[in-house]
Amino acid sequence: MLCRLIIVSLGLSVSALSQQIPFESPDLQDESGTYEFEWPIKDVAVIGAGVSGLLAYRALADRHHFNKIRVFERDSSPGGNWHYSDEEAHAVAIEDGLTDDWWKSDYTPAMPARLPSHEIYSVKHNTTMKDELESRRINHRQPKPLWKNLRANTPAPQQQVPGFSWPPGVEWASHHSKVQRYLRSFASWLGINNGDDVATISYNTRVELITKDFDKKGQQTGWKLLLREFVETKEGQYEESYWEEHFDAVVVASGRFNIPHIPAIPGLVEWQKRFPKQILHSRQYRFSESIQYKNVIVVGASASATGISLDINTSAKTSYLSIREHSNDPRAPVRRETHLNSVPSNTTIIGEIAKFHPIPKGGDISDGKIELLNGTILTGIDQLIFGTGFRYAFPFLPQYHNSTVSGNETVDSEEQPIITDGSHVRSLYLDTFYIDQPTLAFQGQNVGIQTFIYGKYAGEAIARVWSGKADLPNRRAQWRHFWNTVEERGGLRKGFQWLNNEANSRYLNYFVAWLNSAAIKTGDKLLELPPDVSEEMDLWMKARAAGVSVNPDGRNDLWQTSLNENRRWRRAVMDDW
């Protein structure tokens, strides 16, 4: 049973948020002084070996303060979302997204009958058992949302770990395989690649549950992690192990591409039940050959939808891209037009889908009628791919949903969402430290950040605070900062985690000023300013806005030759690229 930990009272009015704090207690009477940790932090767990997890590990390891640092990665290799494989992630039932248990759609944390436990499953000649175990292995590692031809949609100078440069001459729009090799090289430099055989990192290991750990007096002394390893040890043999480990602090770097979201458009649930292989989320898409000569609708207007629309262009018989009229959120770090400029001109842009009409028994999906909001009816569609994003989810933490902050009514804390309701991550100081218990920290949850750069400074903040080289303000001041942030970002809702370039720079500069101020007092190493990639990003975004794309052979191309942009400037853009 999930332990009800990390509960905060959020029954507050959204108005005048800067004046609100969740509760009063003796240690919250003023904002002077600093936060004092309740136990020494010596043993630290890091969940995830993607970019953020690797950067958190580097910062922690460089401290030479911690007795034990353990990284847990559910996949077989480092790199997070950049670890591509042809294996497809499981489909998620759309109807599950309508329930309070939507966060279980990928997996439900399991508690074995005894701990530790170890089971060996031998397939022999049982094909059914082989398929079942393979399904469990794939679900355990969770294939990442990449397709075979995908290239990075941000330039290599931005996707570069400070202090660990790309090799000379790398393309700006690198193929995902190069980003994966780059991150594996970084993991090797840190000594935690999957061939390093060290106790520091545990691959094929999923965190099932995090609970508070208490001493005999009932005082919390840290965190207890329930861990599960599932691996094919040899042909036809799988091994599953459960065990627990104790840590003083935990970094959650499990990424923000958690639970796939497909909107429950009227009639779509019934279509998915009848034609599950013809209705995909973008994380299941792998090859353009899979839709050869098909009539395809891609739904969405952001990076995944427009990227897939471009990828299928030469394979699909007819390609449609369905976008919502009001999806151009001005708060988004990248504007909708920038994404849409990459879509080839022979892709037909259509409006929002209103409903999927019932298909008569015995009919095929291509017999179905798809009605748009403007009344247009489409038929003959063979495939639907939803690039409609993801929900935040941390299945190893307690989940409570469907609670909102409204009016001045105080809602029982038992009813409040913890950390996330799926649309955003809350109750964090600087989007990093969990205010109720700052021995729990999060990395890489913001959208629009320069992840490879931002992760260094967020990781340094975590490592220096936990090693006693920098201080957090007291809890009241942390809550005050959080609610000011809520007010600044327009409330606790979708987009709360979005940071535009200005906000990204402001946070990075704050990290440097704060940590260097502390370093001067303690004699610690001073941090350098974040690398300035604004010129490269400006060139990159202008090129994308002008319709400049990249061919698979690495040469530049103009998908939209009809744009009335200055030809000389365009040539300069391509030359610099």
XYZ file of C-alpha atoms in Angstrom:
577
model
C 0.000 0.000 0.000
C 1.329 3.408 -0.894
C 2.539 5.279 2.146
C 0.942 8.720 2.483
C 4.102 10.770 2.585
C 5.035 14.220 1.420
C 1.589 15.657 2.118
C 1.132 19.415 2.056
C -1.963 21.487 2.556
C -2.742 23.433 -0.594
C -6.194 24.698 0.305
C -5.401 28.306 -0.628
C -6.812 31.047 -2.741
C -4.937 31.642 -5.981
C -5.500 35.365 -5.454
C -2.807 37.205 -3.539
C -0.638 34.107 -3.687
C 2.462 36.006 -2.687
C 0.930 36.511 0.739
C -0.012 32.863 1.253
C 1.750 30.076 3.072
C 0.220 26.612 3.590
C 0.219 26.549 7.389
C 1.612 28.211 10.507
C 3.950 26.617 13.026
C 6.634 27.911 15.397
C 9.452 27.516 12.884
C 7.509 29.441 10.234
C 6.897 32.673 12.130
C 9.427 34.713 10.136
C 11.655 34.411 7.105
C 14.988 35.026 8.788
C 17.472 32.223 9.200
C 18.077 29.129 7.111
C 16.592 25.676 6.847
C 18.182 23.071 9.122
C 18.144 19.472 7.925
C 16.838 16.952 10.417
C 19.538 14.349 9.763
C 22.987 14.307 8.121
C 22.978 13.586 4.400
C 25.606 11.017 3.489
C 23.832 8.419 1.337
C 22.062 9.664 -1.804
C 19.970 7.940 -4.482
C 19.528 9.288 -8.009
C 16.544 7.995 -9.994
C 17.334 8.000 -13.703
C 20.507 8.003 -15.826
C 19.358 10.457 -18.456
C 20.931 13.874 -18.921
C 19.647 15.266 -15.611
C 20.525 12.139 -13.650
C 24.079 12.046 -15.017
C 24.583 15.726 -14.220
C 23.208 15.251 -10.705
C 25.579 12.327 -10.177
C 28.577 14.335 -11.397
C 27.809 17.211 -9.041
C 27.312 14.871 -6.078
C 30.425 12.809 -6.821
C 32.572 15.938 -7.171
C 31.709 16.933 -3.595
C 33.711 14.084 -1.958
C 31.298 14.463 0.937
C 28.883 11.579 0.497
C 29.536 8.042 1.648
C 27.309 6.444 -0.967
C 25.757 7.626 -4.221
C 23.585 5.137 -6.090
C 21.989 5.681 -9.508
C 18.991 3.553 -10.500
C 18.098 3.289 -14.175
C 15.192 1.162 -15.409
C 16.733 0.818 -18.888
C 19.801 -1.176 -19.869
C 21.875 1.875 -20.890
C 22.332 5.518 -19.910
C 20.942 8.392 -21.941
C 17.317 8.530 -20.877
C 15.126 9.515 -23.818
C 18.125 9.382 -26.118
C 18.445 5.587 -25.835
C 16.717 4.416 -28.993
C 15.611 0.878 -29.762
C 13.252 -0.596 -32.339
C 11.112 -1.945 -29.492
C 7.822 -0.135 -29.076
C 6.325 1.036 -25.828
C 3.020 -0.507 -24.832
C -0.187 1.202 -25.799
C -2.053 3.016 -23.050
C -5.820 2.648 -22.956
C -7.395 6.050 -23.543
C -10.213 5.273 -21.126
C -7.664 4.826 -18.311
C -6.814 8.491 -18.640
C -10.325 9.361 -17.477
C -9.884 7.670 -14.095
C -8.123 8.683 -10.886
C -5.627 5.903 -11.552
C -4.400 7.295 -14.903
C -0.867 7.368 -13.479
C -0.878 3.543 -13.320
C -1.265 3.230 -17.083
C 2.389 2.297 -17.576
C 2.878 0.242 -14.460
C 1.478 -0.214 -10.998
C 4.138 -0.306 -8.269
C 4.308 -3.865 -6.949
C 5.036 -5.140 -3.432
C 6.307 -8.718 -3.283
C 5.203 -11.089 -0.548
C 8.680 -11.056 1.007
C 11.866 -8.995 0.831
C 14.345 -9.546 -0.543
C 13.014 -11.868 -3.240
C 14.515 -13.473 -6.304
C 12.695 -15.435 -8.991
C 13.971 -17.228 -12.077
C 11.587 -17.805 -14.994
C 12.564 -20.399 -17.575
C 10.720 -20.276 -20.868
C 11.924 -23.494 -22.460
C 9.497 -24.128 -25.342
C 6.506 -22.235 -23.947
C 5.849 -19.535 -26.550
C 3.035 -17.949 -24.547
C 5.255 -17.580 -21.495
C 8.061 -16.160 -23.655
C 5.732 -13.488 -25.031
C 4.473 -12.632 -21.554
C 7.967 -12.304 -20.094
C 9.167 -10.249 -23.054
C 6.198 -7.971 -22.536
C 7.129 -7.560 -18.878
C 10.759 -6.840 -19.763
C 9.791 -4.199 -22.325
C 7.367 -2.557 -19.919
C 10.040 -2.611 -17.239
C 12.637 -0.767 -19.366
C 10.036 1.418 -21.131
C 11.193 2.106 -24.726
C 11.735 5.789 -25.305
C 9.705 8.151 -27.542
C 12.146 8.269 -30.460
C 11.696 7.271 -34.070
C 14.427 5.896 -36.299
C 15.084 9.038 -38.352
C 14.717 11.569 -35.538
C 17.253 14.361 -35.278
C 17.720 16.755 -32.393
C 15.430 19.759 -32.642
C 17.856 21.961 -30.738
C 21.434 22.677 -31.880
C 24.446 20.762 -30.601
C 26.003 23.841 -28.889
C 22.949 23.943 -26.624
C 22.848 20.178 -26.113
C 26.331 20.073 -24.662
C 27.366 19.225 -21.118
C 29.482 22.058 -19.688
C 33.004 20.733 -19.370
C 32.423 17.812 -21.754
C 32.533 19.034 -25.333
C 31.183 17.444 -28.475
C 33.870 16.295 -30.915
C 34.818 18.936 -33.521
C 32.644 19.139 -36.614
C 29.471 17.613 -35.189
C 26.301 18.614 -37.036
C 24.011 20.956 -35.183
C 21.002 18.797 -36.000
C 22.547 15.568 -34.760
C 20.910 12.227 -35.340
C 19.645 10.679 -32.103
C 22.287 7.945 -32.306
C 25.043 10.549 -31.975
C 23.387 12.157 -28.958
C 23.105 8.700 -27.404
C 26.798 7.959 -28.047
C 27.743 11.366 -26.646
C 25.832 10.672 -23.428
C 27.275 7.181 -23.153
C 30.735 8.725 -23.483
C 29.868 11.121 -20.671
C 28.628 8.219 -18.533
C 31.894 6.379 -19.244
C 33.847 9.462 -18.207
C 31.920 9.385 -14.930
C 32.596 5.647 -14.598
C 28.945 4.589 -14.635
C 28.328 3.297 -18.154
C 26.605 -0.062 -18.426
C 29.904 -1.849 -19.057
C 31.702 -0.374 -16.056
C 30.404 -3.001 -13.607
C 30.392 -0.780 -10.532
C 28.094 -0.738 -7.513
C 27.471 2.974 -8.047
C 24.837 2.352 -10.699
C 22.192 -0.311 -11.099
C 20.786 -0.734 -14.612
C 17.586 -2.635 -15.457
C 16.387 -1.451 -12.043
C 13.110 0.327 -11.464
C 12.179 2.227 -8.326
C 8.829 0.789 -7.285
C 8.175 2.845 -4.183
C 9.678 5.565 -2.009
C 8.537 5.712 1.606
C 9.710 7.556 4.666
C 12.107 5.638 6.907
C 11.630 6.063 10.665
C 13.692 5.298 13.737
C 12.342 3.602 16.872
C 11.108 6.945 18.212
C 8.982 7.543 15.136
C 11.257 10.246 13.725
C 12.018 10.246 10.017
C 15.655 9.423 9.309
C 15.586 9.292 5.535
C 13.948 7.405 2.694
C 13.431 3.745 1.893
C 13.408 2.642 -1.758
C 11.737 -0.539 -2.955
C 13.686 -1.674 -6.032
C 12.948 -4.161 -8.778
C 15.377 -5.610 -11.306
C 14.047 -7.532 -14.287
C 16.472 -8.827 -16.881
C 16.900 -11.579 -19.443
C 20.054 -13.289 -18.185
C 20.336 -15.713 -21.085
C 18.229 -17.055 -23.916
C 14.930 -18.227 -22.487
C 15.696 -17.241 -18.896
C 14.545 -14.148 -17.006
C 15.365 -13.117 -13.454
C 13.361 -10.812 -11.220
C 14.629 -9.389 -7.934
C 13.107 -7.127 -5.277
C 15.021 -5.485 -2.448
C 15.105 -2.336 -0.309
C 17.800 0.263 0.284
C 17.933 3.225 2.680
C 19.072 6.719 1.697
C 19.305 10.050 3.429
C 18.220 11.953 0.310
C 16.802 11.234 -3.149
C 17.141 13.022 -6.498
C 14.225 12.365 -8.852
C 15.603 12.691 -12.389
C 13.116 10.397 -14.093
C 12.208 12.875 -16.824
C 9.020 14.607 -17.860
C 7.957 12.247 -20.674
C 6.090 9.977 -18.319
C 2.505 8.989 -19.122
C 1.362 9.434 -22.757
C -1.703 11.597 -23.167
C -4.349 10.964 -25.816
C -7.464 13.139 -25.494
C -10.691 11.183 -25.043
C -12.415 12.641 -28.099
C -15.982 11.302 -28.345
C -15.936 7.885 -30.019
C -12.157 7.434 -29.866
C -12.199 4.946 -26.983
C -14.375 2.591 -29.034
C -12.131 3.028 -32.090
C -9.026 2.192 -30.047
C -10.607 -0.965 -28.641
C -11.415 -2.200 -32.138
C -8.277 -0.996 -33.936
C -5.497 -0.697 -31.328
C -2.658 -0.966 -33.869
C -4.080 1.847 -35.989
C -4.290 4.363 -33.116
C -0.875 5.213 -31.705
C 0.691 7.722 -29.380
C 3.846 9.359 -30.737
C 6.033 7.362 -28.348
C 5.007 4.173 -30.196
C 5.969 5.443 -33.640
C 9.269 4.070 -35.006
C 9.467 3.757 -38.815
C 7.956 5.650 -41.733
C 7.751 2.305 -43.553
C 5.046 1.253 -41.096
C 2.603 3.658 -42.746
C 3.655 3.057 -46.365
C 0.841 4.014 -48.786
C -1.562 4.764 -45.914
C -3.806 7.751 -45.316
C -2.588 9.142 -42.008
C -3.750 11.792 -39.559
C -1.169 13.090 -37.102
C -2.760 15.025 -34.237
C -0.891 17.887 -32.544
C 1.095 21.010 -33.312
C 4.231 20.666 -31.209
C 7.605 18.974 -31.663
C 6.529 15.309 -31.820
C 3.517 15.797 -34.082
C 5.269 18.060 -36.572
C 8.413 15.902 -36.501
C 6.445 12.746 -37.278
C 4.454 14.582 -39.943
C 7.744 15.448 -41.621
C 9.086 11.908 -41.226
C 6.102 10.185 -42.848
C 5.897 12.631 -45.739
C 7.587 10.459 -48.343
C 5.875 7.245 -47.240
C 2.250 8.109 -46.555
C -0.267 8.137 -49.361
C -1.958 11.180 -47.829
C -0.748 13.043 -44.767
C -2.980 15.219 -42.587
C -1.986 17.256 -39.549
C -4.835 18.081 -37.156
C -4.289 21.133 -34.960
C -6.507 22.913 -32.448
C -7.404 26.517 -33.152
C -6.449 27.737 -29.683
C -3.310 25.630 -29.152
C -0.922 28.542 -29.717
C -0.193 29.295 -26.056
C 1.848 32.526 -25.804
C 3.601 31.140 -22.698
C 5.106 28.223 -24.615
C 8.921 28.330 -24.861
C 8.650 27.553 -28.608
C 5.795 29.080 -30.572
C 3.454 26.874 -32.576
C 4.421 28.560 -35.850
C 8.029 27.533 -35.343
C 7.036 23.883 -35.176
C 4.615 24.169 -38.087
C 7.250 25.720 -40.336
C 8.972 22.316 -40.493
C 5.889 20.652 -41.976
C 6.191 19.992 -45.735
C 3.823 21.937 -47.960
C 2.118 18.793 -49.284
C 0.843 17.981 -45.788
C -2.793 18.966 -45.446
C -3.471 21.014 -42.313
C -6.921 20.295 -40.878
C -8.774 21.561 -37.823
C -9.581 19.948 -34.513
C -11.355 16.592 -34.468
C -14.809 16.794 -32.874
C -15.859 13.134 -32.854
C -15.311 9.660 -34.243
C -18.510 8.187 -35.590
C -19.363 4.544 -34.752
C -18.125 2.026 -37.303
C -20.612 -0.714 -38.240
C -19.780 -4.221 -37.107
C -17.402 -5.888 -39.542
C -16.203 -2.561 -40.931
C -12.557 -1.507 -41.144
C -11.068 1.665 -39.669
C -10.927 3.164 -43.159
C -14.731 2.889 -43.268
C -15.022 5.176 -40.260
C -16.100 8.802 -40.369
C -14.061 11.446 -38.561
C -15.871 14.716 -37.981
C -14.014 18.010 -37.521
C -15.288 20.919 -35.462
C -16.228 22.781 -38.638
C -18.457 19.881 -39.721
C -16.090 18.417 -42.326
C -16.231 14.614 -42.548
C -13.076 12.637 -43.366
C -13.155 8.984 -44.453
C -10.633 6.498 -45.727
C -8.161 7.079 -42.885
C -5.884 4.087 -42.204
C -3.782 5.358 -39.286
C -3.939 7.917 -36.466
C -0.851 9.088 -34.580
C -1.361 11.347 -31.552
C 1.501 13.713 -30.813
C -0.486 15.167 -27.937
C 2.118 15.120 -25.221
C 2.624 13.525 -21.841
C 1.445 13.837 -18.267
C 3.775 14.132 -15.326
C 3.765 11.049 -13.126
C 5.986 9.626 -10.422
C 4.507 6.180 -9.768
C 6.986 5.528 -6.957
C 5.442 8.427 -4.985
C 1.864 8.638 -3.654
C -0.625 10.056 -6.153
C -3.759 12.036 -5.399
C -5.737 13.731 -8.132
C -8.712 15.860 -9.088
C -8.124 18.363 -6.273
C -7.962 22.053 -7.052
C -6.991 25.189 -5.212
C -9.930 27.580 -5.249
C -11.483 30.252 -3.073
C -10.495 30.574 0.583
C -11.701 27.162 1.642
C -9.184 24.965 3.426
C -9.265 21.452 2.003
C -8.201 18.421 4.034
C -4.566 17.661 3.187
C -5.501 14.028 2.586
C -7.376 15.175 -0.513
C -4.515 17.148 -2.012
C -2.387 16.086 -4.989
C 1.194 15.339 -4.022
C 3.871 16.812 -6.273
C 1.730 16.545 -9.409
C -1.806 16.292 -10.738
C -0.406 15.347 -14.158
C -0.252 18.841 -15.633
C 2.598 20.306 -13.589
C 4.940 19.680 -10.650
C 4.255 21.670 -7.480
C 5.485 22.474 -3.978
C 9.111 22.859 -5.065
C 11.546 25.627 -4.166
C 13.302 26.822 -7.331
C 11.545 23.955 -9.148
C 14.051 21.713 -7.380
C 13.685 21.147 -3.613
C 10.507 19.641 -2.188
C 9.614 22.234 0.426
C 7.971 19.921 2.957
C 11.100 17.747 3.059
C 14.064 19.148 1.048
C 15.958 15.855 1.197
C 13.775 15.072 -1.829
C 14.835 17.001 -4.941
C 13.773 17.042 -8.589
C 15.801 17.638 -11.736
C 14.810 18.188 -15.351
C 11.078 18.799 -14.886
C 10.943 22.176 -16.619
C 10.067 22.585 -20.288
C 12.057 25.013 -22.424
C 15.226 24.835 -20.346
C 18.628 24.175 -21.853
C 18.635 20.750 -20.205
C 22.318 19.972 -20.729
C 23.297 23.345 -19.239
C 20.522 23.887 -16.703
C 21.102 20.427 -15.257
C 24.646 21.320 -14.266
C 23.573 24.251 -12.094
C 20.506 22.564 -10.600
C 22.733 19.572 -9.818
C 25.315 21.831 -8.202
C 22.595 23.418 -6.073
C 21.449 20.016 -4.826
C 24.978 18.771 -4.147
C 26.126 21.928 -2.351
C 23.007 22.278 -0.211
C 23.083 18.627 0.842
C 26.823 18.749 1.581
C 26.438 21.853 3.750
C 28.201 24.235 1.372
C 25.099 26.316 0.629
C 21.959 27.046 2.614
C 18.277 26.997 1.817
C 16.085 29.719 3.303
C 13.750 28.543 6.035
C 10.538 26.796 5.096
C 8.372 29.896 5.313
C 10.636 31.762 2.900
C 10.616 28.786 0.539
C 6.814 28.750 0.507
C 6.746 32.496 -0.019
C 9.027 32.099 -3.043
C 6.912 29.247 -4.386
C 3.647 31.175 -4.203
C 5.282 34.218 -5.782
C 6.338 31.900 -8.592
C 2.778 30.569 -8.920
C 1.484 34.121 -9.248
C 4.168 35.047 -11.751
C 3.432 32.019 -13.941
C -0.330 32.420 -13.893
C -1.391 29.696 -11.479
C -0.998 25.976 -10.901
C -1.947 24.575 -14.288
C -0.555 23.239 -17.522
C 2.419 25.329 -18.514
C 3.520 26.013 -14.940
C 6.819 24.251 -15.708
C 7.416 26.172 -18.942
C 10.409 28.504 -18.909
C 11.092 30.816 -21.826
C 14.620 31.995 -22.647
C 14.404 34.940 -20.274
C 13.224 32.820 -17.348
C 15.782 30.110 -18.153
C 18.606 32.681 -18.036
C 17.221 34.278 -14.881
C 17.198 30.956 -13.026
C 20.695 30.038 -14.205
C 22.067 33.412 -13.114
C 20.317 33.046 -9.762
C 21.920 29.630 -9.191
C 25.369 31.085 -9.947
C 24.912 34.155 -7.724
C 23.475 32.133 -4.827
C 26.032 29.317 -4.927
C 29.020 31.614 -5.492
C 27.937 33.832 -2.594
C 27.972 30.718 -0.417
C 31.288 29.574 -1.889
C 32.986 32.837 -0.926
C 32.008 32.201 2.694
C 33.032 28.526 2.745
C 36.065 28.683 0.474
C 34.348 26.399 -2.027
C 35.002 26.398 -5.771
C 33.347 29.254 -7.645
C 31.013 28.403 -10.505
C 31.586 29.932 -13.902
C 28.745 31.648 -15.718
C 26.598 29.401 -17.924
C 27.890 29.146 -21.504
C 26.239 31.734 -23.714
C 24.557 30.002 -26.652
C 22.129 32.839 -27.353
C 23.703 33.651 -30.727
C 23.500 30.031 -31.853
C 19.934 29.715 -30.609
C 18.920 32.955 -32.315
C 20.324 31.704 -35.604
C 18.691 28.304 -35.101
C 15.250 29.727 -34.328
C 15.392 32.228 -37.199
C 16.329 29.414 -39.541
C 13.412 27.299 -38.334
C 11.054 30.263 -38.651
C 12.241 30.719 -42.244
C 11.528 27.077 -43.058
C 15.139 25.913 -43.154
C 15.360 22.203 -42.440
C 17.988 19.506 -42.704
C 18.091 16.599 -45.114
C 19.011 13.141 -43.771
C 22.436 13.444 -45.432
C 23.164 16.503 -43.299
C 22.823 19.146 -46.019
C 20.495 22.089 -45.642
C 17.279 22.422 -47.562
C 14.328 24.777 -47.834
C 10.990 23.040 -47.462
C 9.140 26.290 -48.023
C 10.615 27.996 -51.070
C 7.701 30.374 -51.407
C 8.555 32.440 -48.317
C 9.307 36.029 -49.229
C 12.360 36.251 -46.992
C 15.563 37.980 -47.988
C 17.421 35.465 -50.167
C 20.853 36.769 -49.162
C 20.029 36.360 -45.452
C 18.752 32.827 -46.103
C 21.998 31.909 -47.832
C 23.948 33.326 -44.881
C 21.852 31.233 -42.500
C 22.618 28.070 -44.442
C 26.310 28.888 -44.755
C 26.615 29.425 -41.016
C 24.721 26.230 -40.394
